[in-house]
Amino acid sequence: MNAGFSPPRWRRRLWLWLWRRRRNPPRTSLAPAPPGAAAAAGRGPWAPHAARGLRTEVEAAGPPLEPGDFVRLPVPIIQQLSHWDCGLACSKMVLRYLGQVDDNEFESALRELGLTRNIWTIDLAYLMRHFGVRHRFCTQTLGVDKGYKNQSFYRKHFDTEETRVNQLFAQAKACKVLVEKCTVSVQDIQEHLAQGHVAIVLVNSGVLHCDLCSSPVKYSCFAPSGHRCFCGTPDYQGHFIVLCGYSRATGCIFYNNPAYADRTCSTSISNFEGARTSYGTDEDILLVYLDS
């Protein structure tokens, strides 16, 4: 090449721009696609494949993160109506995220499945199956742990619920409800969320602590205003939440707590692990898939 060759000014600028772009790739944001883009594609805000248009969010400061280091999915927040229906509120969040249900269909499904005041994780798995949602229910106990009879949280309805719940487990395969006795790691959960999928998790609300809420909720004081709060110092208080993201940089998990109608909560991985592995949860987690 001729050492004295000088390309036109526009070409030198193009080379400089490409060189800078290679050294500093543009950052993107994990936020829902703009409403106009969804409308142009003929999709509603909670269409099953809407989350495929999400972009990975990274923090505004610091070095660029690798794909999958930060995920926050646009799962709608729905508040529970009473102290017992957190699992149903979580199910409605998930179904709306998938674009699968309206209120009338949801209420009809509850009546058909006979879901009233005592909701177990296996009930939520049957609810997902009812709507044709691909799911995987992972637990440490295929049925009811008889040791729970001595837990104050389970004691009142244990005798009447034991037979019903054990029958649901026994009939799960025939009803095409996928149940597995297995352990799910935090890494498994993060990989699940990174693909746009969500999960409903049973936790001990006495252990779970949100780092973002200025006034942490104690134990199971999750009832909305006007409802009786059953505070105390319980050994275990079951509560369902919806996982919707994580940040590897800060070591946190994002989740929707149906106790609230106006926020997404965040907690450390260590706190989350303590809450979901407490005795009484069976480490229940209902993995729900976007491509349902």
Tab-separated table of C-alpha atoms in Angstrom:
chain	number	residue	atom	x	y	z
A	1	MET	CA	0.000	0.000	0.000
A	2	ASN	CA	1.195	3.488	-0.761
A	3	ALA	CA	2.313	5.029	2.562
A	4	GLY	CA	1.260	8.449	1.331
A	5	PHE	CA	-2.356	7.378	0.574
A	6	SER	CA	-4.954	9.540	2.369
A	7	PRO	CA	-8.589	8.350	2.168
A	8	PRO	CA	-11.418	10.871	1.814
A	9	ARG	CA	-12.585	12.595	4.994
A	10	TRP	CA	-15.902	10.697	5.129
A	11	ARG	CA	-14.078	7.368	4.959
A	12	ARG	CA	-11.689	8.331	7.752
A	13	ARG	CA	-14.698	9.273	9.903
A	14	LEU	CA	-16.388	5.955	9.129
A	15	TRP	CA	-13.293	3.987	10.120
A	16	LEU	CA	-13.009	5.991	13.367
A	17	TRP	CA	-16.697	5.366	14.206
A	18	LEU	CA	-16.359	1.624	13.565
A	19	TRP	CA	-13.183	1.450	15.681
A	20	ARG	CA	-14.879	3.221	18.605
A	21	ARG	CA	-17.985	0.995	18.301
A	22	ARG	CA	-15.850	-2.152	18.503
A	23	ARG	CA	-14.117	-0.883	21.641
A	24	ASN	CA	-17.316	0.363	23.320
A	25	PRO	CA	-20.336	-1.673	22.204
A	26	PRO	CA	-23.702	0.025	22.772
A	27	ARG	CA	-25.627	-0.845	25.913
A	28	THR	CA	-29.204	-1.967	25.821
A	29	SER	CA	-32.047	-1.989	28.301
A	30	LEU	CA	-34.329	-4.715	29.599
A	31	ALA	CA	-37.634	-3.001	29.289
A	32	PRO	CA	-40.761	-4.006	27.438
A	33	ALA	CA	-40.733	-3.201	23.756
A	34	PRO	CA	-42.351	0.182	23.101
A	35	PRO	CA	-46.155	-0.011	22.873
A	36	GLY	CA	-46.047	1.087	19.249
A	37	ALA	CA	-43.694	-1.723	18.329
A	38	ALA	CA	-45.960	-4.325	19.914
A	39	ALA	CA	-48.974	-2.876	18.154
A	40	ALA	CA	-47.153	-2.837	14.824
A	41	ALA	CA	-46.383	-6.506	15.279
A	42	GLY	CA	-50.034	-7.240	16.055
A	43	ARG	CA	-49.367	-8.261	19.652
A	44	GLY	CA	-50.967	-7.245	22.931
A	45	PRO	CA	-48.873	-6.208	25.938
A	46	TRP	CA	-49.016	-9.689	27.498
A	47	ALA	CA	-48.917	-11.833	24.370
A	48	PRO	CA	-47.012	-15.121	24.916
A	49	HIS	CA	-44.222	-14.113	22.592
A	50	ALA	CA	-44.077	-10.462	23.633
A	51	ALA	CA	-41.190	-11.127	25.976
A	52	ARG	CA	-39.134	-12.380	23.034
A	53	GLY	CA	-38.815	-8.754	21.996
A	54	LEU	CA	-37.240	-7.817	25.326
A	55	ARG	CA	-33.702	-6.578	25.390
A	56	THR	CA	-31.258	-7.458	28.111
A	57	GLU	CA	-31.030	-4.658	30.673
A	58	VAL	CA	-27.677	-3.575	32.006
A	59	GLU	CA	-26.868	-1.043	34.641
A	60	ALA	CA	-26.316	2.542	33.593
A	61	ALA	CA	-22.850	2.727	35.145
A	62	GLY	CA	-19.891	0.383	35.173
A	63	PRO	CA	-18.497	-1.963	32.532
A	64	PRO	CA	-20.846	-3.680	30.090
A	65	LEU	CA	-22.440	-6.843	31.493
A	66	GLU	CA	-22.525	-10.160	29.733
A	67	PRO	CA	-25.885	-11.345	28.356
A	68	GLY	CA	-27.888	-12.888	31.177
A	69	ASP	CA	-26.165	-10.917	33.963
A	70	PHE	CA	-29.303	-8.836	34.533
A	71	VAL	CA	-32.900	-9.864	33.804
A	72	ARG	CA	-36.134	-8.171	34.783
A	73	LEU	CA	-39.299	-9.437	33.124
A	74	PRO	CA	-42.488	-7.327	32.786
A	75	VAL	CA	-44.719	-9.542	34.902
A	76	PRO	CA	-47.878	-7.621	35.890
A	77	ILE	CA	-48.391	-7.047	39.605
A	78	ILE	CA	-51.696	-8.284	41.041
A	79	GLN	CA	-52.544	-7.935	44.713
A	80	GLN	CA	-54.138	-10.739	46.668
A	81	LEU	CA	-57.669	-10.116	47.930
A	82	SER	CA	-57.356	-11.842	51.300
A	83	HIS	CA	-54.765	-13.474	53.541
A	84	TRP	CA	-55.154	-16.921	51.930
A	85	ASP	CA	-55.191	-16.349	48.141
A	86	CYS	CA	-51.572	-15.344	47.444
A	87	GLY	CA	-51.129	-18.428	45.249
A	88	LEU	CA	-54.120	-17.498	43.101
A	89	ALA	CA	-52.860	-13.928	42.712
A	90	CYS	CA	-49.468	-15.286	41.631
A	91	SER	CA	-51.135	-17.595	39.122
A	92	LYS	CA	-53.077	-14.697	37.643
A	93	MET	CA	-49.839	-12.672	37.297
A	94	VAL	CA	-48.211	-15.517	35.396
A	95	LEU	CA	-51.215	-16.192	33.171
A	96	ARG	CA	-51.530	-12.531	32.251
A	97	TYR	CA	-47.821	-12.388	31.487
A	98	LEU	CA	-48.428	-15.258	29.076
A	99	GLY	CA	-51.578	-13.638	27.690
A	100	GLN	CA	-53.594	-16.687	28.631
A	101	VAL	CA	-56.598	-15.559	30.663
A	102	ASP	CA	-59.174	-12.940	31.557
A	103	ASP	CA	-60.927	-12.584	34.912
A	104	ASN	CA	-64.062	-14.507	33.919
A	105	GLU	CA	-62.066	-17.451	32.580
A	106	PHE	CA	-59.939	-17.461	35.709
A	107	GLU	CA	-62.910	-17.521	38.074
A	108	SER	CA	-64.523	-20.267	36.006
A	109	ALA	CA	-61.356	-22.361	36.276
A	110	LEU	CA	-61.269	-21.935	40.059
A	111	ARG	CA	-64.838	-23.222	40.328
A	112	GLU	CA	-64.159	-26.143	38.017
A	113	LEU	CA	-61.045	-27.194	39.952
A	114	GLY	CA	-62.692	-26.575	43.323
A	115	LEU	CA	-60.030	-24.153	44.507
A	116	THR	CA	-61.268	-22.364	47.601
A	117	ARG	CA	-59.396	-21.312	50.730
A	118	ASN	CA	-56.711	-23.980	51.006
A	119	ILE	CA	-54.256	-23.621	48.133
A	120	TRP	CA	-51.230	-25.913	47.764
A	121	THR	CA	-48.563	-25.733	45.082
A	122	ILE	CA	-50.004	-28.827	43.406
A	123	ASP	CA	-53.276	-26.878	43.000
A	124	LEU	CA	-51.408	-24.185	41.078
A	125	ALA	CA	-49.838	-26.837	38.844
A	126	TYR	CA	-53.314	-28.174	37.999
A	127	LEU	CA	-54.408	-24.602	37.302
A	128	MET	CA	-51.563	-24.163	34.805
A	129	ARG	CA	-52.504	-27.441	33.143
A	130	HIS	CA	-56.131	-26.319	32.913
A	131	PHE	CA	-55.017	-23.372	30.755
A	132	GLY	CA	-52.640	-25.489	28.683
A	133	VAL	CA	-49.555	-23.786	30.104
A	134	ARG	CA	-46.294	-25.722	29.933
A	135	HIS	CA	-45.008	-26.142	33.461
A	136	ARG	CA	-42.783	-28.200	35.733
A	137	PHE	CA	-43.514	-28.541	39.441
A	138	CYS	CA	-40.384	-29.404	41.425
A	139	THR	CA	-40.659	-30.439	45.066
A	140	GLN	CA	-38.892	-32.445	47.749
A	141	THR	CA	-42.020	-34.365	48.789
A	142	LEU	CA	-44.446	-36.098	46.424
A	143	GLY	CA	-47.465	-35.660	48.635
A	144	VAL	CA	-48.006	-34.299	52.125
A	145	ASP	CA	-45.232	-34.468	54.710
A	146	LYS	CA	-46.893	-35.945	57.805
A	147	GLY	CA	-44.535	-33.912	59.959
A	148	TYR	CA	-46.464	-30.784	58.972
A	149	LYS	CA	-49.330	-31.879	61.179
A	150	ASN	CA	-47.401	-30.393	64.087
A	151	GLN	CA	-46.853	-27.071	62.309
A	152	SER	CA	-49.243	-24.342	63.423
A	153	PHE	CA	-49.577	-23.153	59.826
A	154	TYR	CA	-50.900	-26.537	58.629
A	155	ARG	CA	-52.505	-27.954	61.778
A	156	LYS	CA	-56.070	-26.619	61.426
A	157	HIS	CA	-56.810	-28.135	58.003
A	158	PHE	CA	-54.233	-30.917	57.891
A	159	ASP	CA	-56.583	-33.891	58.364
A	160	THR	CA	-59.039	-32.762	55.691
A	161	GLU	CA	-56.394	-31.599	53.215
A	162	GLU	CA	-53.990	-34.544	53.445
A	163	THR	CA	-56.194	-36.952	51.492
A	164	ARG	CA	-57.154	-34.381	48.854
A	165	VAL	CA	-53.590	-33.254	48.193
A	166	ASN	CA	-52.195	-36.796	48.106
A	167	GLN	CA	-54.843	-37.720	45.525
A	168	LEU	CA	-53.802	-34.787	43.344
A	169	PHE	CA	-50.217	-36.016	43.410
A	170	ALA	CA	-51.302	-39.577	42.642
A	171	GLN	CA	-53.395	-38.460	39.641
A	172	ALA	CA	-50.916	-35.893	38.329
A	173	LYS	CA	-49.367	-38.049	35.598
A	174	ALA	CA	-52.747	-39.153	34.257
A	175	CYS	CA	-53.908	-35.528	34.247
A	176	LYS	CA	-50.726	-34.418	32.431
A	177	VAL	CA	-49.548	-32.355	35.376
A	178	LEU	CA	-45.759	-32.541	35.420
A	179	VAL	CA	-44.436	-33.138	38.939
A	180	GLU	CA	-40.864	-34.102	39.810
A	181	LYS	CA	-39.050	-34.825	43.037
A	182	CYS	CA	-35.884	-32.840	42.498
A	183	THR	CA	-33.764	-29.934	43.672
A	184	VAL	CA	-33.640	-26.691	41.703
A	185	SER	CA	-30.532	-24.556	42.172
A	186	VAL	CA	-30.270	-20.772	41.988
A	187	GLN	CA	-28.308	-21.225	38.755
A	188	ASP	CA	-31.188	-23.280	37.321
A	189	ILE	CA	-33.610	-20.520	38.281
A	190	GLN	CA	-31.450	-17.816	36.703
A	191	GLU	CA	-31.174	-19.766	33.449
A	192	HIS	CA	-34.949	-20.207	33.464
A	193	LEU	CA	-35.570	-16.484	33.946
A	194	ALA	CA	-32.936	-15.507	31.362
A	195	GLN	CA	-35.058	-17.234	28.703
A	196	GLY	CA	-38.108	-15.123	29.549
A	197	HIS	CA	-39.774	-17.822	31.655
A	198	VAL	CA	-41.151	-17.187	35.155
A	199	ALA	CA	-41.687	-19.188	38.335
A	200	ILE	CA	-44.015	-19.316	41.328
A	201	VAL	CA	-42.148	-20.131	44.546
A	202	LEU	CA	-43.395	-21.112	47.988
A	203	VAL	CA	-41.434	-19.288	50.699
A	204	ASN	CA	-41.491	-18.794	54.424
A	205	SER	CA	-42.679	-15.199	54.694
A	206	GLY	CA	-41.180	-14.920	58.166
A	207	VAL	CA	-37.743	-15.255	56.597
A	208	LEU	CA	-38.197	-13.378	53.313
A	209	HIS	CA	-37.050	-9.748	53.463
A	210	CYS	CA	-37.307	-7.149	50.713
A	211	ASP	CA	-34.299	-4.832	50.479
A	212	LEU	CA	-36.318	-2.167	48.622
A	213	CYS	CA	-39.316	-1.807	50.923
A	214	SER	CA	-38.838	0.957	53.490
A	215	SER	CA	-41.128	-0.790	55.986
A	216	PRO	CA	-40.428	-4.539	55.812
A	217	VAL	CA	-43.480	-6.734	56.271
A	218	LYS	CA	-43.150	-9.043	59.247
A	219	TYR	CA	-44.130	-12.661	58.997
A	220	SER	CA	-47.468	-13.067	57.214
A	221	CYS	CA	-48.918	-9.580	57.572
A	222	PHE	CA	-49.784	-9.733	53.886
A	223	ALA	CA	-53.478	-9.002	54.142
A	224	PRO	CA	-54.545	-5.823	52.319
A	225	SER	CA	-55.913	-2.885	54.291
A	226	GLY	CA	-59.122	-3.724	56.107
A	227	HIS	CA	-58.319	-7.414	56.572
A	228	ARG	CA	-57.252	-9.017	59.802
A	229	CYS	CA	-53.497	-9.419	60.137
A	230	PHE	CA	-52.338	-12.681	61.672
A	231	CYS	CA	-49.033	-11.528	63.167
A	232	GLY	CA	-46.996	-13.296	65.774
A	233	THR	CA	-43.839	-15.326	65.853
A	234	PRO	CA	-44.813	-18.384	63.816
A	235	ASP	CA	-42.454	-21.241	63.100
A	236	TYR	CA	-43.515	-21.158	59.455
A	237	GLN	CA	-45.849	-19.014	57.371
A	238	GLY	CA	-46.287	-20.095	53.766
A	239	HIS	CA	-46.504	-17.457	51.058
A	240	PHE	CA	-46.296	-17.567	47.254
A	241	ILE	CA	-44.280	-15.098	45.178
A	242	VAL	CA	-43.502	-14.765	41.451
A	243	LEU	CA	-39.869	-14.613	40.386
A	244	CYS	CA	-39.316	-12.115	37.579
A	245	GLY	CA	-35.582	-11.387	37.404
A	246	TYR	CA	-32.168	-11.190	38.985
A	247	SER	CA	-28.898	-9.279	38.967
A	248	ARG	CA	-25.643	-11.181	39.166
A	249	ALA	CA	-23.717	-7.964	39.767
A	250	THR	CA	-25.577	-7.206	43.007
A	251	GLY	CA	-26.458	-10.816	43.850
A	252	CYS	CA	-30.197	-10.228	44.116
A	253	ILE	CA	-33.472	-11.803	43.029
A	254	PHE	CA	-36.445	-9.737	41.811
A	255	TYR	CA	-39.940	-10.927	42.640
A	256	ASN	CA	-43.562	-9.812	42.714
A	257	ASN	CA	-45.114	-10.125	46.149
A	258	PRO	CA	-48.917	-10.332	45.887
A	259	ALA	CA	-49.105	-8.560	49.245
A	260	TYR	CA	-48.456	-5.345	47.319
A	261	ALA	CA	-50.034	-3.793	44.248
A	262	ASP	CA	-47.435	-1.155	43.420
A	263	ARG	CA	-43.919	-2.611	43.494
A	264	THR	CA	-41.470	-5.288	42.481
A	265	CYS	CA	-39.398	-6.481	45.415
A	266	SER	CA	-35.754	-7.524	45.644
A	267	THR	CA	-33.801	-9.643	48.070
A	268	SER	CA	-30.359	-11.186	48.323
A	269	ILE	CA	-29.835	-14.675	46.995
A	270	SER	CA	-28.906	-15.863	50.490
A	271	ASN	CA	-32.164	-14.507	51.950
A	272	PHE	CA	-34.168	-15.966	49.082
A	273	GLU	CA	-32.534	-19.365	49.591
A	274	GLY	CA	-33.284	-19.266	53.300
A	275	ALA	CA	-36.939	-18.394	52.666
A	276	ARG	CA	-37.562	-21.024	49.980
A	277	THR	CA	-35.768	-23.891	51.742
A	278	SER	CA	-37.368	-23.393	55.176
A	279	TYR	CA	-39.040	-26.441	56.637
A	280	GLY	CA	-42.637	-26.308	55.450
A	281	THR	CA	-41.970	-25.263	51.866
A	282	ASP	CA	-40.768	-28.632	50.523
A	283	GLU	CA	-38.666	-26.341	48.301
A	284	ASP	CA	-41.712	-26.108	46.037
A	285	ILE	CA	-41.166	-24.221	42.822
A	286	LEU	CA	-43.527	-24.136	39.836
A	287	LEU	CA	-41.532	-23.372	36.706
A	288	VAL	CA	-43.705	-21.857	33.976
A	289	TYR	CA	-42.620	-21.586	30.350
A	290	LEU	CA	-43.171	-18.745	27.923
A	291	ASP	CA	-43.737	-21.000	24.893
A	292	SER	CA	-47.007	-22.406	26.188
